[in-house]
Tab-separated table of C-alpha atoms in Angstrom:
chain	number	residue	atom	x	y	z
A	29	MET	CA	27.132	91.454	140.087
A	30	ALA	CA	23.323	91.517	139.571
A	31	ALA	CA	21.144	94.175	141.202
A	32	ARG	CA	19.442	91.784	143.648
A	33	ASP	CA	22.911	90.467	144.615
A	34	LEU	CA	23.977	94.014	145.392
A	35	ARG	CA	20.879	94.487	147.549
A	36	ARG	CA	21.623	91.258	149.435
A	37	ALA	CA	25.322	92.199	149.884
A	38	GLY	CA	24.534	95.235	151.920
A	39	PRO	CA	26.709	98.348	152.234
A	40	ALA	CA	30.041	96.462	152.541
A	41	GLY	CA	29.402	94.289	149.519
A	42	LEU	CA	28.253	97.303	147.543
A	43	ALA	CA	31.497	99.148	148.307
A	44	ALA	CA	33.600	96.132	147.276
A	45	ALA	CA	31.695	95.769	144.023
A	46	LEU	CA	32.107	99.451	143.213
A	47	GLY	CA	35.849	99.278	143.944
A	48	LYS	CA	36.286	96.292	141.635
A	49	ALA	CA	34.342	98.077	138.897
A	50	LEU	CA	36.633	101.084	139.215
A	51	LEU	CA	39.721	98.860	138.999
A	52	ASP	CA	38.304	97.077	135.981
A	53	GLU	CA	37.194	100.075	133.940
A	54	ALA	CA	38.673	103.313	135.183
A	55	SER	CA	42.347	102.522	135.758
A	56	ALA	CA	44.791	102.958	132.844
A	57	ASP	CA	47.312	100.832	134.725
A	58	GLY	CA	47.048	97.092	134.814
A	59	LEU	CA	46.452	95.374	138.111
A	60	VAL	CA	47.105	91.698	138.735
A	61	ALA	CA	46.650	89.883	142.039
A	62	CYS	CA	48.437	86.568	142.568
A	63	ASP	CA	48.378	83.996	145.294
A	64	ALA	CA	51.457	82.659	147.025
A	65	ALA	CA	52.073	80.262	144.107
A	66	GLY	CA	52.070	83.077	141.550
A	67	ARG	CA	48.712	82.157	140.034
A	68	ILE	CA	46.470	85.019	138.950
A	69	THR	CA	43.484	85.548	141.245
A	70	TYR	CA	42.441	88.882	139.794
A	71	CYS	CA	43.251	90.719	136.544
A	72	ASN	CA	41.667	93.962	135.370
A	73	ALA	CA	41.007	94.822	131.726
A	74	ALA	CA	44.162	96.960	131.329
A	75	ALA	CA	46.360	94.146	132.658
A	76	ALA	CA	44.685	91.640	130.350
A	77	ALA	CA	45.429	93.948	127.410
A	78	PHE	CA	49.085	94.254	128.450
A	79	LEU	CA	49.371	90.489	128.784
A	80	GLN	CA	47.515	89.794	125.527
A	81	ALA	CA	45.121	87.480	127.464
A	82	GLN	CA	41.378	87.390	127.967
A	83	LEU	CA	40.155	87.990	131.493
A	84	ALA	CA	38.624	84.546	131.770
A	85	ARG	CA	41.792	82.858	130.525
A	86	ALA	CA	44.071	84.982	132.692
A	87	ALA	CA	42.383	83.953	135.929
A	88	GLY	CA	44.172	80.962	137.393
A	89	ALA	CA	47.121	81.229	134.963
A	90	GLU	CA	50.660	81.627	136.200
A	91	LEU	CA	51.738	85.251	135.745
A	92	ALA	CA	55.344	84.290	134.957
A	93	GLY	CA	54.122	82.389	131.904
A	94	LEU	CA	52.451	85.514	130.500
A	95	LEU	CA	55.435	87.828	130.922
A	96	VAL	CA	58.126	88.096	128.191
A	97	PHE	CA	61.549	88.132	129.842
A	98	LEU	CA	63.388	88.071	126.464
A	99	GLY	CA	65.615	85.228	127.572
A	100	ASP	CA	66.859	87.104	130.641
A	101	GLU	CA	67.059	84.237	133.133
A	102	ALA	CA	68.289	86.480	135.948
A	103	LEU	CA	65.232	88.694	135.562
A	104	GLU	CA	62.885	85.721	135.632
A	105	LEU	CA	64.585	84.381	138.768
A	106	ARG	CA	64.128	87.784	140.437
A	107	PHE	CA	60.427	87.697	139.645
A	108	ARG	CA	59.902	84.152	140.964
A	109	ALA	CA	61.918	84.931	144.101
A	110	ALA	CA	59.752	87.997	144.767
A	111	VAL	CA	56.590	85.892	144.445
A	112	ARG	CA	57.999	83.154	146.636
A	113	ASP	CA	59.270	85.499	149.332
A	114	ALA	CA	56.443	88.047	148.966
A	115	GLY	CA	59.014	90.816	148.509
A	116	PRO	CA	58.799	94.014	146.449
A	117	VAL	CA	60.162	93.940	142.885
A	118	GLU	CA	60.298	96.283	139.892
A	119	PHE	CA	61.462	95.621	136.338
A	120	VAL	CA	60.631	96.236	132.666
A	121	VAL	CA	59.638	93.486	130.242
A	122	ALA	CA	58.561	93.402	126.614
A	123	ARG	CA	54.936	93.165	125.669
A	124	PRO	CA	53.959	89.774	124.245
A	125	ASP	CA	53.313	91.203	120.758
A	126	GLY	CA	57.054	91.931	120.521
A	127	ASP	CA	56.545	95.201	118.648
A	128	ASP	CA	59.225	97.072	120.581
A	129	GLU	CA	56.726	97.906	123.335
A	130	TRP	CA	57.553	97.740	127.002
A	131	VAL	CA	55.710	97.236	130.287
A	132	GLU	CA	56.891	98.265	133.729
A	133	VAL	CA	56.010	95.715	136.427
A	134	ARG	CA	55.961	96.718	140.112
A	135	GLY	CA	55.091	94.095	142.694
A	136	VAL	CA	54.171	94.661	146.328
A	137	PRO	CA	53.275	92.029	148.935
A	138	VAL	CA	49.644	91.837	150.055
A	139	ALA	CA	47.742	89.455	152.281
A	140	GLY	CA	47.784	86.008	150.742
A	141	GLY	CA	50.111	86.843	147.852
A	142	MET	CA	51.322	89.718	145.642
A	143	ALA	CA	49.757	92.620	143.805
A	144	PHE	CA	51.400	93.653	140.520
A	145	PHE	CA	50.897	96.999	138.804
A	146	LEU	CA	51.564	97.090	135.036
A	147	ARG	CA	52.168	100.372	133.190
A	148	ASP	CA	52.968	101.005	129.518
A	149	VAL	CA	56.414	102.655	129.479
A	150	THR	CA	57.144	102.240	125.756
A	151	ALA	CA	57.636	105.972	125.135
A	152	ARG	CA	59.894	106.342	128.162
A	153	GLU	CA	61.884	103.204	127.318
A	154	ARG	CA	62.383	104.279	123.719
A	155	SER	CA	63.575	107.694	124.828
A	156	GLU	CA	65.972	106.161	127.326
A	157	ARG	CA	67.304	103.705	124.765
A	158	THR	CA	67.773	106.509	122.225
A	159	LEU	CA	69.515	108.561	124.889
A	160	ARG	CA	71.836	105.673	125.749
A	161	LYS	CA	72.682	105.128	122.073
A	162	ASN	CA	73.383	108.830	121.614
A	163	GLU	CA	75.569	108.816	124.706
A	164	GLN	CA	77.501	105.853	123.320
A	165	ARG	CA	77.920	107.603	119.982
A	166	LEU	CA	79.040	110.772	121.750
A	167	ARG	CA	81.586	108.858	123.822
A	168	ALA	CA	82.859	107.105	120.692
A	169	ALA	CA	83.075	110.395	118.781
A	170	THR	CA	84.815	112.094	121.697
A	171	GLU	CA	87.311	109.257	121.983
A	172	SER	CA	87.889	109.260	118.222
A	173	LEU	CA	88.448	113.013	118.315
A	174	ARG	CA	90.860	112.620	121.207
A	175	LEU	CA	92.799	109.932	119.365
A	176	ALA	CA	92.785	112.026	116.193
A	177	HIS	CA	94.110	115.031	118.108
A	178	GLN	CA	96.721	112.839	119.738
A	179	ALA	CA	97.818	111.398	116.398
A	180	ALA	CA	97.818	114.819	114.743
A	181	ARG	CA	99.454	116.483	117.772
A	182	ALA	CA	96.555	118.914	117.990
A	183	ALA	CA	94.446	120.658	120.617
A	184	THR	CA	91.164	122.563	120.342
A	185	TRP	CA	90.267	125.709	122.229
A	186	GLU	CA	87.580	128.344	122.683
A	187	TRP	CA	87.780	131.999	123.586
A	188	ARG	CA	84.976	134.340	124.653
A	189	THR	CA	85.074	138.110	124.979
A	190	GLY	CA	86.067	139.124	128.470
A	191	ARG	CA	86.974	135.578	129.440
A	192	THR	CA	90.082	133.459	129.314
A	193	LEU	CA	91.143	131.070	126.588
A	194	ARG	CA	89.795	127.608	127.386
A	195	TRP	CA	91.520	124.494	126.107
A	196	LEU	CA	89.042	121.680	125.473
A	197	ASP	CA	91.743	119.043	125.951
A	198	LEU	CA	94.056	120.350	128.627
A	199	ALA	CA	96.560	117.502	128.512
A	200	ALA	CA	96.865	117.829	124.736
A	201	ALA	CA	97.346	121.581	125.070
A	202	ARG	CA	100.087	121.129	127.645
A	203	ALA	CA	101.852	118.573	125.477
A	204	LEU	CA	101.415	120.805	122.445
A	205	ILE	CA	103.187	123.755	124.004
A	206	GLY	CA	105.773	121.475	125.575
A	207	LEU	CA	105.049	122.235	129.206
A	208	GLY	CA	105.340	119.727	132.011
A	209	GLY	CA	102.741	118.976	134.658
A	210	GLU	CA	98.996	119.320	134.530
A	211	PRO	CA	97.682	122.488	132.866
A	212	PRO	CA	95.222	124.782	134.626
A	213	GLU	CA	91.590	124.515	133.651
A	214	GLU	CA	91.735	127.849	131.874
A	215	GLU	CA	94.699	129.689	130.476
A	216	ASP	CA	94.686	133.419	129.828
A	217	ILE	CA	95.247	134.562	126.243
A	218	GLY	CA	97.968	136.870	127.469
A	219	ASP	CA	99.766	133.989	129.170
A	220	TRP	CA	99.462	131.974	125.956
A	221	ARG	CA	101.169	134.740	124.012
A	222	THR	CA	104.116	134.665	126.367
A	223	PHE	CA	105.096	131.280	124.927
A	224	VAL	CA	105.386	132.695	121.400
A	225	VAL	CA	108.919	133.386	120.169
A	226	GLU	CA	109.431	137.138	120.056
A	227	GLU	CA	110.354	137.208	116.362
A	228	ASP	CA	106.987	135.630	115.484
A	229	MET	CA	104.786	137.990	117.529
A	230	PRO	CA	104.210	140.465	114.653
A	231	ALA	CA	102.825	137.651	112.489
A	232	VAL	CA	100.580	136.477	115.352
A	233	ALA	CA	99.302	140.011	115.959
A	234	ALA	CA	98.559	140.454	112.253
A	235	ALA	CA	96.671	137.143	112.194
A	236	LEU	CA	94.543	138.119	115.210
A	237	SER	CA	93.728	141.415	113.504
A	238	THR	CA	92.651	139.492	110.404
A	239	LEU	CA	90.529	137.242	112.618
A	240	ARG	CA	88.653	140.231	114.043
A	241	THR	CA	87.880	141.736	110.636
A	242	ARG	CA	87.448	138.720	108.355
A	243	GLY	CA	86.174	136.182	110.861
A	244	GLU	CA	88.855	133.551	110.291
A	245	ALA	CA	92.624	133.221	110.207
A	246	VAL	CA	95.371	130.616	109.869
A	247	PHE	CA	98.814	131.450	111.182
A	248	GLU	CA	102.071	129.696	112.005
A	249	TYR	CA	104.482	130.576	114.778
A	250	ARG	CA	107.048	129.130	117.141
A	251	VAL	CA	106.743	128.603	120.882
A	252	ALA	CA	109.502	128.102	123.417
A	253	ALA	CA	109.026	124.708	125.078
A	254	ALA	CA	110.105	123.857	128.611
A	255	ASP	CA	113.156	121.992	127.277
A	256	GLY	CA	114.379	125.145	125.550
A	257	GLN	CA	113.578	123.875	122.078
A	258	HIS	CA	111.361	125.754	119.650
A	259	ARG	CA	108.207	124.112	118.375
A	260	TRP	CA	106.287	125.141	115.300
A	261	LEU	CA	102.501	125.486	115.725
A	262	ARG	CA	99.732	126.231	113.249
A	263	SER	CA	96.496	127.709	114.604
A	264	SER	CA	93.254	127.854	112.638
A	265	ALA	CA	90.598	130.092	114.194
A	266	ALA	CA	87.094	131.222	113.252
A	267	VAL	CA	84.624	133.651	114.811
A	268	VAL	CA	81.468	131.667	115.630
A	269	GLU	CA	79.571	134.430	117.435
A	270	ARG	CA	79.732	138.230	117.255
A	271	ARG	CA	78.712	141.027	119.586
A	272	PRO	CA	76.060	143.570	118.602
A	273	ASP	CA	78.852	145.996	117.654
A	274	GLY	CA	80.265	143.427	115.195
A	275	GLY	CA	83.279	142.410	117.242
A	276	PRO	CA	84.031	138.743	117.957
A	277	ALA	CA	82.131	137.366	120.953
A	278	ARG	CA	83.241	133.752	120.677
A	279	VAL	CA	86.121	132.221	118.741
A	280	ALA	CA	86.775	128.518	118.182
A	281	GLY	CA	90.075	127.131	116.997
A	282	VAL	CA	92.438	124.211	116.685
A	283	THR	CA	96.211	124.270	117.056
A	284	LEU	CA	98.503	121.702	115.431
A	285	ASP	CA	102.101	120.809	116.137
A	286	ILE	CA	103.792	121.102	112.724
A	287	THR	CA	107.350	120.811	114.017
A	288	PRO	CA	108.076	117.546	112.115
A	289	GLN	CA	106.759	119.092	108.914
A	290	LYS	CA	108.872	122.216	109.370
A	291	LEU	CA	111.947	120.134	110.117
A	292	SER	CA	111.315	118.108	106.951
A	293	GLU	CA	110.894	121.307	104.941
A	294	ALA	CA	114.117	122.714	106.368
A	295	LYS	CA	115.934	119.465	105.600
A	296	LEU	CA	114.561	119.473	102.065
A	297	GLN	CA	115.641	123.085	101.581
A	298	ARG	CA	119.136	122.215	102.782
A	299	GLU	CA	119.261	119.231	100.448
A	300	VAL	CA	118.038	121.335	97.520
A	301	ALA	CA	120.589	124.035	98.309
A	302	GLU	CA	123.357	121.439	98.580
A	303	ARG	CA	122.294	119.815	95.340
A	304	THR	CA	122.223	123.194	93.625
A	305	ARG	CA	125.741	123.917	94.863
A	306	ALA	CA	126.871	120.455	93.747
A	307	GLU	CA	125.354	120.961	90.299
A	308	ARG	CA	127.065	124.335	90.001
A	309	ARG	CA	130.373	122.773	90.978
A	310	GLN	CA	129.781	120.005	88.450
A	311	GLN	CA	129.005	122.530	85.726
A	312	LEU	CA	132.166	124.455	86.559
A	313	LEU	CA	134.185	121.245	86.382
A	314	ILE	CA	132.582	120.269	83.070
A	315	HIS	CA	133.249	123.719	81.608
A	316	GLU	CA	136.812	123.581	82.860
A	317	LEU	CA	137.244	120.094	81.407
A	318	ASN	CA	135.760	121.222	78.102
A	319	HIS	CA	138.114	124.194	78.066
A	320	ARG	CA	141.109	121.962	78.698
A	321	VAL	CA	140.044	119.399	76.089
A	322	LYS	CA	139.732	122.169	73.516
A	323	ASN	CA	143.163	123.417	74.510
A	324	MET	CA	144.481	119.890	74.090
A	325	LEU	CA	142.864	119.528	70.660
A	326	ALA	CA	144.275	122.905	69.632
A	327	THR	CA	147.702	121.758	70.769
A	328	VAL	CA	147.351	118.530	68.779
A	329	GLN	CA	146.293	120.557	65.745
A	330	SER	CA	149.298	122.843	66.092
A	331	VAL	CA	151.700	119.915	66.469
A	332	ALA	CA	150.135	118.203	63.450
A	333	ARG	CA	150.532	121.312	61.323
A	334	GLN	CA	154.182	121.609	62.249
A	335	SER	CA	154.913	117.889	61.769
A	336	LEU	CA	152.619	116.594	59.026
A	337	GLY	CA	152.756	119.808	57.045
A	338	ARG	CA	156.506	119.594	56.536
A	339	ALA	CA	156.690	115.821	56.177
A	340	HIS	CA	153.617	114.908	54.108
A	341	GLY	CA	152.252	118.110	52.633
A	342	ALA	CA	148.877	119.809	52.885
A	343	GLY	CA	146.683	116.814	51.898
A	344	PRO	CA	147.280	114.494	54.854
A	345	LEU	CA	147.276	117.469	57.212
A	346	ALA	CA	143.856	118.568	55.962
A	347	ASP	CA	142.466	115.055	56.381
A	348	PHE	CA	143.788	114.878	59.917
A	349	GLU	CA	142.416	118.311	60.811
A	350	ASP	CA	139.011	117.381	59.410
A	351	ARG	CA	138.886	114.275	61.578
A	352	LEU	CA	139.999	116.321	64.557
A	353	MET	CA	137.275	118.896	63.886
A	354	ALA	CA	134.591	116.189	63.682
A	355	LEU	CA	135.737	114.897	67.041
A	356	ALA	CA	135.785	118.425	68.504
A	357	TRP	CA	132.276	119.294	67.279
A	358	THR	CA	130.809	116.098	68.709
A	359	HIS	CA	132.657	116.706	71.961
A	360	ASP	CA	131.123	120.179	72.097
A	361	ILE	CA	127.608	118.772	71.564
A	362	LEU	CA	128.069	116.237	74.342
A	363	THR	CA	129.457	118.883	76.673
A	364	ARG	CA	126.407	121.061	76.135
A	365	GLU	CA	124.262	118.017	76.939
A	366	HIS	CA	126.315	117.337	80.101
A	367	TRP	CA	127.525	114.071	78.577
A	368	ALA	CA	124.164	112.413	79.047
A	369	GLY	CA	123.923	111.720	75.332
A	370	ALA	CA	123.015	113.589	72.181
A	371	SER	CA	120.431	113.759	69.431
A	372	LEU	CA	121.509	111.560	66.522
A	373	LYS	CA	120.151	114.109	64.048
A	374	VAL	CA	122.120	116.923	65.682
A	375	VAL	CA	125.329	114.868	65.614
A	376	LEU	CA	124.953	114.025	61.912
A	377	THR	CA	123.964	117.589	61.034
A	378	ARG	CA	127.023	119.096	62.715
A	379	THR	CA	129.271	116.408	61.235
A	380	LEU	CA	128.087	116.846	57.641
A	381	ALA	CA	127.627	120.630	57.721
A	382	PRO	CA	131.199	121.521	56.619
A	383	HIS	CA	130.923	119.283	53.554
A	384	ALA	CA	127.578	120.260	52.001
A	385	SER	CA	124.523	122.432	52.453
A	386	GLY	CA	121.261	121.056	53.720
A	387	GLU	CA	119.823	120.994	50.189
A	388	ARG	CA	122.206	118.218	49.161
A	389	VAL	CA	122.072	116.144	52.330
A	390	GLU	CA	118.798	114.634	53.561
A	391	LEU	CA	118.480	113.141	57.041
A	392	ILE	CA	115.480	110.856	57.624
A	393	GLY	CA	114.743	109.068	60.883
A	394	PRO	CA	113.059	109.206	64.287
A	395	ASP	CA	114.214	111.500	67.066
A	396	LEU	CA	116.723	109.287	68.847
A	397	ARG	CA	119.097	110.222	71.614
A	398	VAL	CA	122.222	108.091	71.708
A	399	SER	CA	124.933	107.539	74.293
A	400	PRO	CA	128.158	109.590	74.206
A	401	LYS	CA	130.094	106.559	72.954
A	402	MET	CA	127.707	105.966	70.039
A	403	ALA	CA	127.578	109.683	69.234
A	404	LEU	CA	131.374	109.943	68.923
A	405	ALA	CA	131.634	106.767	66.837
A	406	LEU	CA	128.883	107.801	64.402
A	407	ALA	CA	130.336	111.299	64.123
A	408	MET	CA	133.716	109.911	63.070
A	409	GLY	CA	132.035	107.464	60.675
A	410	GLY	CA	129.869	110.180	59.158
A	411	HIS	CA	132.898	112.395	58.697
A	412	GLU	CA	134.804	109.677	56.807
A	413	LEU	CA	131.848	108.983	54.519
A	414	ALA	CA	131.307	112.700	53.867
A	415	THR	CA	134.997	113.244	53.132
A	416	ASN	CA	134.961	110.396	50.601
A	417	ALA	CA	131.772	111.801	49.027
A	418	VAL	CA	133.385	115.241	48.641
A	419	LYS	CA	136.543	113.827	47.088
A	420	TYR	CA	135.153	111.089	44.850
A	421	GLY	CA	131.433	110.611	45.321
A	422	ALA	CA	128.081	112.382	45.186
A	423	LEU	CA	129.316	115.633	46.729
A	424	SER	CA	132.201	116.006	44.258
A	425	ASN	CA	129.928	117.601	41.619
A	426	GLU	CA	127.048	120.105	41.658
A	427	THR	CA	124.119	117.669	41.446
A	428	GLY	CA	124.879	114.704	43.690
A	429	ARG	CA	122.965	114.036	46.891
A	430	VAL	CA	123.406	112.057	50.070
A	431	THR	CA	120.487	110.454	51.927
A	432	VAL	CA	120.956	109.121	55.450
A	433	ARG	CA	118.168	106.994	56.929
A	434	TRP	CA	118.036	105.404	60.356
A	435	ARG	CA	115.578	103.377	62.366
A	436	LEU	CA	115.351	100.970	65.279
A	437	ASP	CA	114.788	97.252	64.839
A	438	PRO	CA	112.678	96.326	67.892
A	439	GLU	CA	112.521	92.671	66.847
A	440	ALA	CA	116.244	92.236	67.426
A	441	THR	CA	117.632	91.297	70.833
A	442	PRO	CA	118.991	93.646	71.928
A	443	VAL	CA	117.285	96.397	69.928
A	444	ARG	CA	119.538	97.482	67.062
A	445	LEU	CA	120.106	100.795	65.319
A	446	ILE	CA	120.021	100.487	61.525
A	447	LEU	CA	121.667	103.398	59.651
A	448	ASP	CA	121.958	103.530	55.838
A	449	TRP	CA	124.146	105.983	53.880
A	450	GLN	CA	123.183	106.263	50.207
A	451	GLU	CA	124.837	108.482	47.572
A	452	THR	CA	123.130	109.334	44.266
A	453	GLY	CA	123.778	111.673	41.362
A	454	GLY	CA	127.531	111.613	41.591
A	455	PRO	CA	130.058	110.363	39.036
A	456	PRO	CA	130.058	106.627	38.324
A	457	VAL	CA	131.718	104.757	41.142
A	458	THR	CA	134.730	102.540	40.556
A	459	PRO	CA	135.565	100.186	43.420
A	460	PRO	CA	139.015	100.967	44.852
A	461	LYS	CA	141.770	98.414	44.374
A	462	THR	CA	142.937	98.832	47.975
A	463	ARG	CA	141.252	99.901	51.193
A	464	GLY	CA	142.362	103.286	52.449
A	465	PHE	CA	142.517	104.517	56.030
A	466	GLY	CA	138.957	105.827	55.877
A	467	SER	CA	137.526	102.484	54.780
A	468	ARG	CA	139.498	100.637	57.427
A	469	LEU	CA	138.313	103.155	60.049
A	470	LEU	CA	134.699	102.464	59.084
A	471	GLU	CA	134.804	98.704	58.653
A	472	ARG	CA	137.045	97.922	61.599
A	473	GLY	CA	137.229	100.859	63.987
A	474	LEU	CA	133.562	101.888	63.815
A	475	ALA	CA	132.307	98.313	63.886
A	476	GLY	CA	134.519	97.492	66.858
A	477	GLU	CA	133.563	100.647	68.732
A	478	LEU	CA	129.834	100.006	68.307
A	479	GLY	CA	129.992	96.229	68.594
A	480	GLY	CA	128.116	95.942	65.295
A	481	ASP	CA	128.486	95.457	61.560
A	482	VAL	CA	129.561	97.969	58.901
A	483	ARG	CA	129.284	97.127	55.196
A	484	ILE	CA	130.448	99.435	52.389
A	485	ALA	CA	129.216	98.776	48.846
A	486	PHE	CA	130.845	100.686	45.958
A	487	GLU	CA	127.823	100.518	43.651
A	488	ARG	CA	128.092	102.226	40.283
A	489	ALA	CA	125.161	104.561	41.085
A	490	GLY	CA	126.725	105.650	44.349
A	491	VAL	CA	128.446	104.473	47.496
A	492	ARG	CA	126.233	102.733	50.015
A	493	CYS	CA	127.144	102.101	53.660
A	494	ASP	CA	124.960	100.014	55.993
A	495	ILE	CA	125.583	100.199	59.743
A	496	SER	CA	123.881	97.848	62.223
A	497	ALA	CA	124.742	97.984	65.916
A	498	PRO	CA	123.107	97.476	69.335
A	499	PHE	CA	121.265	100.664	70.196
A	500	GLN	CA	122.904	102.613	73.009
A	501	PRO	CA	120.455	105.202	74.390
A	502	GLU	CA	121.537	108.149	76.448
A	503	THR	CA	122.163	107.444	80.125
A	504	HIS	CA	119.647	109.951	81.528
A	505	GLU	CA	117.632	112.989	80.574
A	506	PRO	CA	119.838	115.951	79.669
A	507	GLU	CA	119.612	119.165	81.603
A	508	GLY	CA	119.443	121.277	78.447
A	509	GLU	CA	118.202	120.838	74.906
A	510	LEU	CA	119.858	121.942	71.703
A	511	ASP	CA	117.886	123.796	69.070
A	512	ASP	CA	116.636	121.880	66.024
A	513	PRO	CA	119.609	121.161	63.766
A	514	VAL	CA	120.086	123.398	60.740
A	515	PHE	CA	122.795	122.967	58.123
A	516	PRO	CA	125.002	126.075	58.133
A	517	PRO	CA	126.547	127.261	54.875
A	518	PRO	CA	129.975	125.815	54.010
A	519	THR	CA	132.788	127.704	55.710
A	520	GLU	CA	136.526	127.788	55.484
A	521	ARG	CA	138.480	125.281	57.481
A	522	PRO	CA	138.236	126.507	61.116
A	523	SER	CA	140.813	126.304	63.796
A	524	ILE	CA	140.132	124.510	67.053
A	525	LEU	CA	140.363	127.230	69.657
A	526	PRO	CA	139.025	127.251	73.188
A	527	ASN	CA	136.047	129.457	73.960
């Protein structure tokens, strides 16, 4: 308003002009006046800034078109109803620039329309939104913790000096100890101890003493539940605040129900104890069986000496006893291995040991463990070949040697064991005119027992025997291992006697 206009207006006009100037320049809040149709009749500079509109353009515009309701139709309807009915209204809308800034709008009815006050509440709105998000996170974390405690059968607690023990989840604490009904808000530490089984109180007292001195403790104990059953609990506690004298002022802890775990441990211990007893019984039975088999073999040896010795002389008796000894030695190996199987090298070593020293017999092959059936068959076959070598072949002089090689043929289906017996350095070999018992035992008995092929070649340089049979591995891992095989020096013919 120009100066001469102010002079013409008089005192009343001057006051009105000054008031408008104050509203335009001095107020930090926006002020918008609207008529009954919601069109802007007055807008100060602060309001124009909030609405992102120039003063000239704002005048006559519809206020609803300048507000950003963010798609909230209900909010827009409230605003239009307030304008239509000239009623008070208050809400928060976004600023038109959309940069996460907010404006509080308060409308009051005035003569001829509405007056709206606009205030920047961005800082307040952001704080409130952050607070709401934090509250949501806290509720989610609290619920997750509750569910975790429920799943883990746990309860947390806090204890302060001179005050009672306070369970943070009373229902969980009640369920943990196995008490019915709703627990009190606070439960005295002395009352809590009364639930502990008397035999476990010394361990609890020792743990609490450790807690006072070291600042933390973990201890397990039983409590007597309302149903009379004992429950196992594990408490983990830590001093989180100390008094000036160094004693604990505040202790936080969590208690878990470990009853299922303890029951599983007890069951496992019972099963282990029962298995140990069963294994001991099995060992006793095996030892008893071994003792009886040796007695039986000794009886057979005695009967053979009395019968074959008188009827056929010392030669056939010696052959029979040698075969019996080979069977007995292999039986002893398998017994020591709990009849799971045996090392092929050990079986051949023990079988050939009575016939020659290790310098004249060479065993070459991988470390294979064979089934009891294959071990017995190869032991008998090795004995027959060694006996023939001692009588007629490479071991009948001072320079001959025997080489035994074995390997697996993985290309065969099923996998086959290939074993070759080769004699060298003995007297020239002359093929026999007839097959003796030993040859028949090898070519028929051994082949039939192993389900394979046995070929004996009486080559002039030395006897050769090729054995091919489906590989029969041991049934399971043995419980004990034999020492590496070593050829003992030749000994006199032993007698089969029980240990």
